[in-house]
Coordinates of N, CA and C in Angstrom, one line a residue:
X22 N -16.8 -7.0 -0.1 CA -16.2 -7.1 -1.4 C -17.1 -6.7 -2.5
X23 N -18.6 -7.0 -2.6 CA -19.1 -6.5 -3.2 C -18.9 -5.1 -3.9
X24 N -19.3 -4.4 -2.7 CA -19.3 -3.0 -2.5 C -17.6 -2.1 -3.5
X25 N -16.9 -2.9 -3.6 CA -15.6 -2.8 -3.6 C -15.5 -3.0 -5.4
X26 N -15.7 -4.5 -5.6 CA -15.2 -4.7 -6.7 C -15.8 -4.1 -8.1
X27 N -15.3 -3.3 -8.6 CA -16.2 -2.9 -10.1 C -16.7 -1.5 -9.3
X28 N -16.4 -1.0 -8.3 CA -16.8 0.7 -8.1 C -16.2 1.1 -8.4
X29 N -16.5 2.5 -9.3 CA -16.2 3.7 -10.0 C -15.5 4.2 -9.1
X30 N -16.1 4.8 -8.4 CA -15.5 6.0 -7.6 C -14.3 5.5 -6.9
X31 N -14.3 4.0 -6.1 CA -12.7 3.6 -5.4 C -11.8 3.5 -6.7
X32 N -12.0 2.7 -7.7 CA -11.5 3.1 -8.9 C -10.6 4.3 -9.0
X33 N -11.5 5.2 -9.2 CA -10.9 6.6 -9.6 C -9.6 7.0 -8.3
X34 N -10.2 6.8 -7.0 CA -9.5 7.1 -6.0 C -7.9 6.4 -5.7
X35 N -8.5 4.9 -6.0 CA -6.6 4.3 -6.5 C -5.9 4.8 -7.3
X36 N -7.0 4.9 -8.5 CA -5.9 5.1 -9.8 C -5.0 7.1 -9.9
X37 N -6.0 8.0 -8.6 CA -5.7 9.1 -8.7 C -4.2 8.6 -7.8
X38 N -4.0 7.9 -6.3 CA -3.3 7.5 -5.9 C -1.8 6.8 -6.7
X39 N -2.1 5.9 -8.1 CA -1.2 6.0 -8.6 C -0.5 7.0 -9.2
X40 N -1.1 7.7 -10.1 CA -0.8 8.6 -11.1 C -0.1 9.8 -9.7
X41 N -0.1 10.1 -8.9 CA 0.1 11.0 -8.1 C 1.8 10.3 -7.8
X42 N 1.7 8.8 -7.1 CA 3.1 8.2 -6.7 C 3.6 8.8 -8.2
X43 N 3.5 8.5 -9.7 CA 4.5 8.4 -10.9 C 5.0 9.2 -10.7
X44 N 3.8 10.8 -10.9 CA 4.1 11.8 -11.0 C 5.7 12.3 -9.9
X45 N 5.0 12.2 -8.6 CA 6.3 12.4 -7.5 C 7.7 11.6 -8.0
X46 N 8.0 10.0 -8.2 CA 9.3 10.1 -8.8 C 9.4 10.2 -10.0
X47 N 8.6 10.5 -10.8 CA 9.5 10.7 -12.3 C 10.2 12.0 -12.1
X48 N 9.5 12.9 -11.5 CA 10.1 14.5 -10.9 C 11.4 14.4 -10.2
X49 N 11.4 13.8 -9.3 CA 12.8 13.3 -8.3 C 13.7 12.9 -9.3
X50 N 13.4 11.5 -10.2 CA 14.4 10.8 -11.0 C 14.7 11.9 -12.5
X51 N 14.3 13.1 -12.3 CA 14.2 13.8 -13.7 C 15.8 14.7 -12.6
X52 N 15.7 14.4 -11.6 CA 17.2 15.4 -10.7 C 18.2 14.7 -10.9
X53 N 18.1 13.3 -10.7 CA 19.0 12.6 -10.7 C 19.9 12.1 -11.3
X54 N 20.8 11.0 -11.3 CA 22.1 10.5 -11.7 C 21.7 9.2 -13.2
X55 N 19.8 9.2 -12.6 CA 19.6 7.9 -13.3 C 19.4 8.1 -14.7
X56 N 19.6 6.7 -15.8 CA 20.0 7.4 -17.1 C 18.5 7.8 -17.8
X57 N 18.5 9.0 -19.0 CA 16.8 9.0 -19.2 C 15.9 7.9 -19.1
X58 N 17.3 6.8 -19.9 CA 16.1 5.7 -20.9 C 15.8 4.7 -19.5
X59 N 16.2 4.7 -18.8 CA 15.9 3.8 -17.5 C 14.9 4.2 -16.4
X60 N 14.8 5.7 -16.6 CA 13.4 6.7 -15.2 C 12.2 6.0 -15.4
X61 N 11.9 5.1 -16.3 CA 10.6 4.9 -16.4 C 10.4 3.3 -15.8
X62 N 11.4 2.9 -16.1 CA 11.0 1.5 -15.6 C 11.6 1.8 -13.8
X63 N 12.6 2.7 -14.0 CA 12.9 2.6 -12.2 C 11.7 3.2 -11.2
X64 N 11.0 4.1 -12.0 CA 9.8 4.8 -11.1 C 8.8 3.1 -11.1
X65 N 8.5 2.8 -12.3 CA 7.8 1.7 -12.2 C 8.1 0.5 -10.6
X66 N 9.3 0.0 -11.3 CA 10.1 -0.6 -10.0 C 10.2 -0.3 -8.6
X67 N 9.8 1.0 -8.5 CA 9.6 1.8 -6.8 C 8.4 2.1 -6.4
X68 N 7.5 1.8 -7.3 CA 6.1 1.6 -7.0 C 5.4 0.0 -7.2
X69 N 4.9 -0.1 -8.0 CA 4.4 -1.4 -8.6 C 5.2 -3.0 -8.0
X70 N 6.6 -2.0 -9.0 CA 7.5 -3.7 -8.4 C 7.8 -4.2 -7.2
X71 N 7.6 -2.8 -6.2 CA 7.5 -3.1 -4.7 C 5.8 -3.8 -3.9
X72 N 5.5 -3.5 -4.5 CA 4.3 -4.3 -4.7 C 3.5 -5.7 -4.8
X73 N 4.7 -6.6 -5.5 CA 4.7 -7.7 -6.2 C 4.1 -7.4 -7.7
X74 N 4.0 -6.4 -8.6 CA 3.9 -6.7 -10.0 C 5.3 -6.3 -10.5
X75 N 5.3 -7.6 -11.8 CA 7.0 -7.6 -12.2 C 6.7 -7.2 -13.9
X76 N 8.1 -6.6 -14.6 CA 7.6 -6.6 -15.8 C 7.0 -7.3 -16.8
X77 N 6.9 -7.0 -17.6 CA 6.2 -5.6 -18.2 C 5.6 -4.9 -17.9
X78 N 6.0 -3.7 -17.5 CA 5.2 -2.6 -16.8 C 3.5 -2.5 -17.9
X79 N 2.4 -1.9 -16.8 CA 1.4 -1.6 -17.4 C 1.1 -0.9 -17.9
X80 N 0.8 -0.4 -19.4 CA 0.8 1.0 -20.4 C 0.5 1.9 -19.4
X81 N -0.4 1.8 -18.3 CA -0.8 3.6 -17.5 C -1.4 2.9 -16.4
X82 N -2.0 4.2 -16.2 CA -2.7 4.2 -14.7 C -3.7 3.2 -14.6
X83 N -4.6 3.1 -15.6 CA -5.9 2.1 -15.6 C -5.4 1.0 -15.4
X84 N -4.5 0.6 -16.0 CA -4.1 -0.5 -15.9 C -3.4 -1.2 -14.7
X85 N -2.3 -0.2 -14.3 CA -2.0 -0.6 -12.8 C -2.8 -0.6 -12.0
X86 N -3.9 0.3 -11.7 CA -5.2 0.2 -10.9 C -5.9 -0.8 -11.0
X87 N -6.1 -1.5 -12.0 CA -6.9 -2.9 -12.3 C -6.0 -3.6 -11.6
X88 N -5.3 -3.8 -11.7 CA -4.1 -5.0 -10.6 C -4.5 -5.0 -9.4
X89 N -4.0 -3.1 -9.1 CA -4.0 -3.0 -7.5 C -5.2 -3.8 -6.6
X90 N -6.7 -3.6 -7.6 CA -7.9 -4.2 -7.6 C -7.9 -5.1 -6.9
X91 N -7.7 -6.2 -8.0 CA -6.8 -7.3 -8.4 C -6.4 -8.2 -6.9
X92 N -5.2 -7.3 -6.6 CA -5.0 -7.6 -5.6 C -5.5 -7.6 -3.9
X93 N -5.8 -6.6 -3.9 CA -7.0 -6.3 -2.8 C -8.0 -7.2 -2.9
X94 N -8.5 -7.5 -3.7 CA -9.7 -8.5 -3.3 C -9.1 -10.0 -3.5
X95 N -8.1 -10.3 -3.8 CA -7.5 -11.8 -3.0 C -7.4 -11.6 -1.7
X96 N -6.9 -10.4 -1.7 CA -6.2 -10.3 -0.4 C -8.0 -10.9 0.7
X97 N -8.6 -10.2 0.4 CA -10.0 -10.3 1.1 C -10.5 -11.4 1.1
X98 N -10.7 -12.2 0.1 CA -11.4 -13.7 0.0 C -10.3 -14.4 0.4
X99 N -9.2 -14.5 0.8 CA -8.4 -15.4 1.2 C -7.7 -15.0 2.4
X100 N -8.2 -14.0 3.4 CA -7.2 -13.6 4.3 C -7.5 -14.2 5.6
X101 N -6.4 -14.7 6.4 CA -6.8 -15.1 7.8 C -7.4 -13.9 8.4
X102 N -8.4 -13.2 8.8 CA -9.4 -12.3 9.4 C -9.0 -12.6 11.2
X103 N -8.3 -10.8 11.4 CA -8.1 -11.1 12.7 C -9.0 -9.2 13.6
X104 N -9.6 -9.5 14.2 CA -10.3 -8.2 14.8 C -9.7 -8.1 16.0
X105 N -9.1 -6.9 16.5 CA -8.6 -6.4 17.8 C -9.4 -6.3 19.0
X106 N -9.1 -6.5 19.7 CA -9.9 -6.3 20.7 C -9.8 -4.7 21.3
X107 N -10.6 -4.0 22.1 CA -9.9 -2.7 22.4 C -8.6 -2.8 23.5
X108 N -8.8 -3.4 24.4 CA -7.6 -3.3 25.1 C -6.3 -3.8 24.3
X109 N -6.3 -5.0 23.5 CA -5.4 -5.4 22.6 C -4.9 -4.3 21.1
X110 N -5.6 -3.3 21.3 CA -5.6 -1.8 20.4 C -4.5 -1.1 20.9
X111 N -5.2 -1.2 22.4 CA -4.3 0.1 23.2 C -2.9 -0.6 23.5
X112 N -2.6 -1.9 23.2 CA -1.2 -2.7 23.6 C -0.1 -2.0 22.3
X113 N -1.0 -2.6 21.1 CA -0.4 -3.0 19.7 C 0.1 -1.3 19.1
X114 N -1.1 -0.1 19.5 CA -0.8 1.2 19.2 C 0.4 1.9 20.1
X115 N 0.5 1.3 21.8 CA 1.7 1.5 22.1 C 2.9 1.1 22.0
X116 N 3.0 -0.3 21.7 CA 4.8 -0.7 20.8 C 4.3 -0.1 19.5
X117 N 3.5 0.3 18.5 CA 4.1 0.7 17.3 C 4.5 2.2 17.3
X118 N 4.4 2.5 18.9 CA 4.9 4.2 19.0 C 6.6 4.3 19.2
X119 N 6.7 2.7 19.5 CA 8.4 2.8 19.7 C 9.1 2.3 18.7
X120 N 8.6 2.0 17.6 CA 9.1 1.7 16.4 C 9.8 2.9 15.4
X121 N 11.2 2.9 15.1 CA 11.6 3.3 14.1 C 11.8 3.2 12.7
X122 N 11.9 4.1 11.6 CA 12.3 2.9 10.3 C 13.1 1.8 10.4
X123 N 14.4 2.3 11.1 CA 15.0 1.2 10.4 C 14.9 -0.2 11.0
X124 N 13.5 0.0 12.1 CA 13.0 -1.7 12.6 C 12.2 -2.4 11.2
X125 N 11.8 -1.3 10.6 CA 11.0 -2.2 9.6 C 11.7 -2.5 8.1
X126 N 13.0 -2.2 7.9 CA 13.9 -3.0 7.3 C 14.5 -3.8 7.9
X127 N 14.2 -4.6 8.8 CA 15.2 -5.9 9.3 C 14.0 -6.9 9.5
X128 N 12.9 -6.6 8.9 CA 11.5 -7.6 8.8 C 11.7 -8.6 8.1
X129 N 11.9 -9.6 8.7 CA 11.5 -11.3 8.7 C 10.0 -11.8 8.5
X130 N 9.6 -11.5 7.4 CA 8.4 -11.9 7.1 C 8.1 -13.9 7.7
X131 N 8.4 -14.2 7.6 CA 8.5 -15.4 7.8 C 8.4 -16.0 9.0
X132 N 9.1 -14.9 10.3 CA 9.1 -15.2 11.4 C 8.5 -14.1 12.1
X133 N 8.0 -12.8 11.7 CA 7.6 -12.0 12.0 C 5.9 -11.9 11.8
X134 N 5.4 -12.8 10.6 CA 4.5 -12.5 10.3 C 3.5 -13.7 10.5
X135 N 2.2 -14.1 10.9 CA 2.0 -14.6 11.3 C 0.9 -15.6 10.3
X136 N 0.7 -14.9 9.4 CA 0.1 -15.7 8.0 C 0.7 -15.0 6.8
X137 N 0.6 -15.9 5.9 CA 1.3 -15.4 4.5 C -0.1 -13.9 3.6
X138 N -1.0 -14.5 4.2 CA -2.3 -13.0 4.0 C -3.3 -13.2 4.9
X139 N -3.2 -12.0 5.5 CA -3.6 -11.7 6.4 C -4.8 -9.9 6.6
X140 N -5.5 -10.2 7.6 CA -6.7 -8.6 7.1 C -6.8 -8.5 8.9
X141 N -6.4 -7.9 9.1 CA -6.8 -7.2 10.8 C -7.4 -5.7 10.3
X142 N -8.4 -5.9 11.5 CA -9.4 -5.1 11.7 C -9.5 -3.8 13.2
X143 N -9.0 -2.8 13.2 CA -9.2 -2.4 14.4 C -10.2 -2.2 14.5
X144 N -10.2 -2.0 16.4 CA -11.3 -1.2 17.1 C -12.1 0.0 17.0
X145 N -11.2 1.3 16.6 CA -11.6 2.4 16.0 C -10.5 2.7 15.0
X146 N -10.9 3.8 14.6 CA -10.3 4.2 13.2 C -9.0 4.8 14.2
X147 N -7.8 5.3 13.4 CA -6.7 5.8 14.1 C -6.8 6.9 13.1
X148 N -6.6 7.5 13.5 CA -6.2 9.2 12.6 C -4.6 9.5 12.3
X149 N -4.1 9.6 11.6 CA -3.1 9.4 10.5 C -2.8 10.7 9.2
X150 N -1.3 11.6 9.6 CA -1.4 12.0 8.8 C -0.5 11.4 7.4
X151 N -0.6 11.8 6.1 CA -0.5 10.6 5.1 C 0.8 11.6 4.1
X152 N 1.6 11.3 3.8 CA 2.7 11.4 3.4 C 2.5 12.7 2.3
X153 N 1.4 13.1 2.2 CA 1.3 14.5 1.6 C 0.5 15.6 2.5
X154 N 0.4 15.4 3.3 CA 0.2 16.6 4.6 C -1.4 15.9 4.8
X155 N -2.0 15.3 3.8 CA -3.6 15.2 4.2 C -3.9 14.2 5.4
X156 N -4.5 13.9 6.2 CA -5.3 13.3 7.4 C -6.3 12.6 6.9
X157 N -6.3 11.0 6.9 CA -6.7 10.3 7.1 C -6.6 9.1 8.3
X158 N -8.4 8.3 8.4 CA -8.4 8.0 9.6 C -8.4 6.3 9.0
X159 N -7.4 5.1 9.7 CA -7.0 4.2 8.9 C -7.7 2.7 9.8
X160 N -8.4 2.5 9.1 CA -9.4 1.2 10.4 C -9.3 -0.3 10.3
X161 N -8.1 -1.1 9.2 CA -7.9 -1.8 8.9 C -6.6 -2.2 7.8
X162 N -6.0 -3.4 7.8 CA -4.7 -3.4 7.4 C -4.9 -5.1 6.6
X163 N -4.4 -4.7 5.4 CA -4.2 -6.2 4.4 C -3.1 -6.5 4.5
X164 N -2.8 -7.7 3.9 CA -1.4 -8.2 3.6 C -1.3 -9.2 3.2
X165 N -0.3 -9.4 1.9 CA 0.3 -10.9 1.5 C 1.5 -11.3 1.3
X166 N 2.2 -12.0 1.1 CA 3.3 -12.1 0.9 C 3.7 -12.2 -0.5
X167 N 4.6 -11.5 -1.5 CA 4.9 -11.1 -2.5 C 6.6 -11.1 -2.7
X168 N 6.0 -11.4 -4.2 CA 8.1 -10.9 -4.7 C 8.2 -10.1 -5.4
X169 N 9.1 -9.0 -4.8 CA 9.5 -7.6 -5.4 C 10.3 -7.8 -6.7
X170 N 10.3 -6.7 -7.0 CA 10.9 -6.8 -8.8 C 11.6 -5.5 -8.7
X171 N 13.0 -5.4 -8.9 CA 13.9 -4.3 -9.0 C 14.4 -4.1 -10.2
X172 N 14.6 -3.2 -10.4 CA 15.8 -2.7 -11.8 C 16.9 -2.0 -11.3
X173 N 17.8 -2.1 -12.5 CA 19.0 -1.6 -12.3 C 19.8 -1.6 -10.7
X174 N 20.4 -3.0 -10.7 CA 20.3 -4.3 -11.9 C 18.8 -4.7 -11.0
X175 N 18.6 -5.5 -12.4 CA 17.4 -6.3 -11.8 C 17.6 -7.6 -10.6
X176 N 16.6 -7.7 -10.4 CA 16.6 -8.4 -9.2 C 15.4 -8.5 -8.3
X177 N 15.0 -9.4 -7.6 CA 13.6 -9.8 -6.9 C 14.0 -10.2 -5.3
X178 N 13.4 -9.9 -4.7 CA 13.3 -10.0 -3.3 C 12.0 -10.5 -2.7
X179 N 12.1 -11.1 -1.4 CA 10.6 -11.2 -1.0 C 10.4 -10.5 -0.1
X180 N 8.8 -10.3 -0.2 CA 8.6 -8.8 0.6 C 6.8 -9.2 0.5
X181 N 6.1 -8.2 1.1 CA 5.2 -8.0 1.8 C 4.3 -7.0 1.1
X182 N 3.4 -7.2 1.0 CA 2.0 -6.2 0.1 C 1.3 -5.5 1.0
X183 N 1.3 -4.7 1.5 CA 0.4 -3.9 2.9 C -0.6 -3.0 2.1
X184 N -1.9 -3.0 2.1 CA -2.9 -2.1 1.8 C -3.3 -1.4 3.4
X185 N -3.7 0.1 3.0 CA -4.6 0.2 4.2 C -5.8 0.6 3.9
X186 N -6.5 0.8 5.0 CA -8.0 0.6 4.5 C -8.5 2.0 5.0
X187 N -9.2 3.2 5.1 CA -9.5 4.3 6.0 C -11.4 3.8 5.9
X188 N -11.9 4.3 7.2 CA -13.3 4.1 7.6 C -13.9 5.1 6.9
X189 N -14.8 4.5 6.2 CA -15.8 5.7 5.0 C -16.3 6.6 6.1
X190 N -16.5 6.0 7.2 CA -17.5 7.0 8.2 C -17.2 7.4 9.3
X191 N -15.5 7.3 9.6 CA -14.5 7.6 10.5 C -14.8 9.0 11.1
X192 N -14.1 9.5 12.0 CA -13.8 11.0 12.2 C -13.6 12.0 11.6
X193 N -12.7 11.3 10.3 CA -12.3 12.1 9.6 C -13.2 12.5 8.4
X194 N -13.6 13.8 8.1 CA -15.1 13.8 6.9 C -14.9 15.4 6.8
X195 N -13.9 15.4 5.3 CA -13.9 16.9 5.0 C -14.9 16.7 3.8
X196 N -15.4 18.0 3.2 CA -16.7 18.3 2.6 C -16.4 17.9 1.0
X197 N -15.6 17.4 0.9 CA -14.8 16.9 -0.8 C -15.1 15.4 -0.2
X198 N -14.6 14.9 1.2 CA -14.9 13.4 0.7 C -16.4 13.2 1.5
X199 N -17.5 14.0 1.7 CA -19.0 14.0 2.2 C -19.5 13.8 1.1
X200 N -18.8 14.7 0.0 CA -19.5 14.9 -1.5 C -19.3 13.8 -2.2
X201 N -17.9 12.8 -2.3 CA -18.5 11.6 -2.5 C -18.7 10.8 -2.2
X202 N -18.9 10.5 -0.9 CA -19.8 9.2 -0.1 C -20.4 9.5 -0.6
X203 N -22.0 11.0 -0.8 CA -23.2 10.8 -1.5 C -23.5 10.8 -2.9
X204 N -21.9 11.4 -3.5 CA -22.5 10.9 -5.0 C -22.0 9.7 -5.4
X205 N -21.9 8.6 -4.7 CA -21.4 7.5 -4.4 C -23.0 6.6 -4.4
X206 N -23.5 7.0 -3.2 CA -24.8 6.8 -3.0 C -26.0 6.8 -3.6
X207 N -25.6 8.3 -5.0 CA -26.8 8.4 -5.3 C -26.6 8.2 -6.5
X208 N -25.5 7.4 -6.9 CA -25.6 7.0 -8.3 C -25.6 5.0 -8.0
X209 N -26.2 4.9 -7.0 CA -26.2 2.8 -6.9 C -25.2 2.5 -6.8
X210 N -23.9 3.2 -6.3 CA -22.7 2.4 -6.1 C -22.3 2.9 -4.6
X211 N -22.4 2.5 -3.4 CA -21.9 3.2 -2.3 C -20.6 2.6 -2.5
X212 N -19.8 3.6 -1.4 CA -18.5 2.8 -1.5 C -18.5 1.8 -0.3
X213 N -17.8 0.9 -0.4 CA -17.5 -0.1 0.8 C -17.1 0.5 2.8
X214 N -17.7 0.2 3.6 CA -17.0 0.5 4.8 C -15.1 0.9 4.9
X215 N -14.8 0.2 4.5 CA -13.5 0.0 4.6 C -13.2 0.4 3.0
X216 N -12.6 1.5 3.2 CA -12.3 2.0 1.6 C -10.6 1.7 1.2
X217 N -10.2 1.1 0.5 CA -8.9 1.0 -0.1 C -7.8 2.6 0.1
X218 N -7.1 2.7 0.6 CA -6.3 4.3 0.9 C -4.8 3.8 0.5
X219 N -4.1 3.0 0.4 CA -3.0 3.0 0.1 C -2.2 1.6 -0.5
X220 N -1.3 1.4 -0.9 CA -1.3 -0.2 -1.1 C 0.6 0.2 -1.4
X221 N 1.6 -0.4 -0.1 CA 3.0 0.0 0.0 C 3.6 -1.8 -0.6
X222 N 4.9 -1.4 -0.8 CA 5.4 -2.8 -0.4 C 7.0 -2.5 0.4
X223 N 6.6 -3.7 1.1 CA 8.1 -3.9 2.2 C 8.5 -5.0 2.1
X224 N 10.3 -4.9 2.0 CA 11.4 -6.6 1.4 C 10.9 -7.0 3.4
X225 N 11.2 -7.9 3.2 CA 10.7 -9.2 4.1 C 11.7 -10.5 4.2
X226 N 12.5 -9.8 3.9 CA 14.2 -11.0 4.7 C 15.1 -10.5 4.9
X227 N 14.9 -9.3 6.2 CA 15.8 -8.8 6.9 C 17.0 -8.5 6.4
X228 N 16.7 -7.8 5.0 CA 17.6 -7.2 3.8 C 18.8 -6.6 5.1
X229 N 18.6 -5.8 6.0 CA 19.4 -4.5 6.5 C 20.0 -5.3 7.6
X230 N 19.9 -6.4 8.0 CA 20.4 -7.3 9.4 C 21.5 -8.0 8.6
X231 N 21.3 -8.4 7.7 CA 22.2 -9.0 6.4 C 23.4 -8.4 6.0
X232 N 22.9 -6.5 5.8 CA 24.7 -6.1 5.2 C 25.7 -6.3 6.3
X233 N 26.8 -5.8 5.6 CA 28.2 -6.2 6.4 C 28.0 -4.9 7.4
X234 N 28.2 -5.1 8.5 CA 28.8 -3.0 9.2 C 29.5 -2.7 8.7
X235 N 30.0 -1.2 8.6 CA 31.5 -0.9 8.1 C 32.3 -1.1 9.5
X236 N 33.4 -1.2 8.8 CA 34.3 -1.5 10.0 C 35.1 -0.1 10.0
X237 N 35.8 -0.2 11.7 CA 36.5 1.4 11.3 C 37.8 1.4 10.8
X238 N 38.3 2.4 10.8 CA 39.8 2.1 10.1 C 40.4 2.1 11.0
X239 N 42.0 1.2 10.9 CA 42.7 0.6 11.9 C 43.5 1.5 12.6

């Protein structure tokens, strides 16, 4: 946590990670049905509020970044700490090869999850490609339990905070992120082993096991 809290450069790396999510839906909700004066708080609400932060949205990036922070390092000083074993790696990476989305909308936090915050640790890094074509290698997983915040209409759900963590010294090491581990290094701030890479949120009371089926017609 040290290493973590008050560094520039992970700083910069969240807050580029935010500003990147706005940018993607304000673009999408700029296609859409949704009304001007509402894109801002609904982009807010599909990032942030899924998160567990509720309004008042934060004037920008710095500021949601300080949260995300914020959050991550509760998550750390207060998490049941669980380390994999390798054979227990090679169990847990083969059922999550049989997982589809829509298993992780019918998530029961409650009965699914085994502490309210929680930090597991694998054995090695897993290589991962990341929702914008880039590859990273992902070596640990946070979590707490959280209430979502929706708009239009508003509304709160409970749901689940997942950060991931990728290994500073993993497999994965293209020559942009070599260049800042060392200027990382050579300015007194290294970055932490376990670097912050993403931070999602998922509802957590089997929202999708809940709706009605359609029924067919008679």
């Amino acid at each position: 946590m040290d290493l973590l809290d008050g560094n520039p450069f992970v700083r910069a790396m969240l807050m580029q990670n935010v500003t990147t999510r706005m940018t993607e839906l304000r673009t999408v909700l700029g296609r859409s049905n949704v009304p001007e004066r509402g894109r801002e708080d609904v982009s807010f609400a599909m990032t942030l509020g899924k998160q567990g932060l509720g309004p008042p949205w934060p004037a920008g990036p710095q500021q949601a970044t300080d949260w995300q922070i914020g959050q991550i390092l509760k998550t750390l000083r207060e998490a049941d700490v669980c380390v994999l074993s390798p054979g227990a790696h090679a169990a847990v990476m083969a059922a999550a090869s049989t997982l589809e989305p829509a298993d992780v909308v019918t998530l029961d936090r409650d009965n699914d999850i085994h502490a309210p915050i929680g930090f597991v640790v694998l054995p090695e890094p897993v290589v991962l490609v990341n929702r914008g074509g880039g590859i990273s290698d992902t070596v640990a997983f946070g979590w707490q339990f959280i209430t979502q915040h929706q708009v239009l209409p508003t509304s709160t759900y409970p749901g689940v905070q997942l950060t991931t963590f990728m290994d500073r010294d993993g497999p994965v090491q293209p020559a942009e992120w070599r260049m800042v581990v060392a200027q990382a290094r050579a300015n007194h701030m290294p970055l932490p082993p376990f670097v912050p890479d993403g931070m999602y949120g998922l509802r957590g009371d089997r929202a999708a096991a809940e709706r009605p089926m359609p029924t067919s017609p008679p």
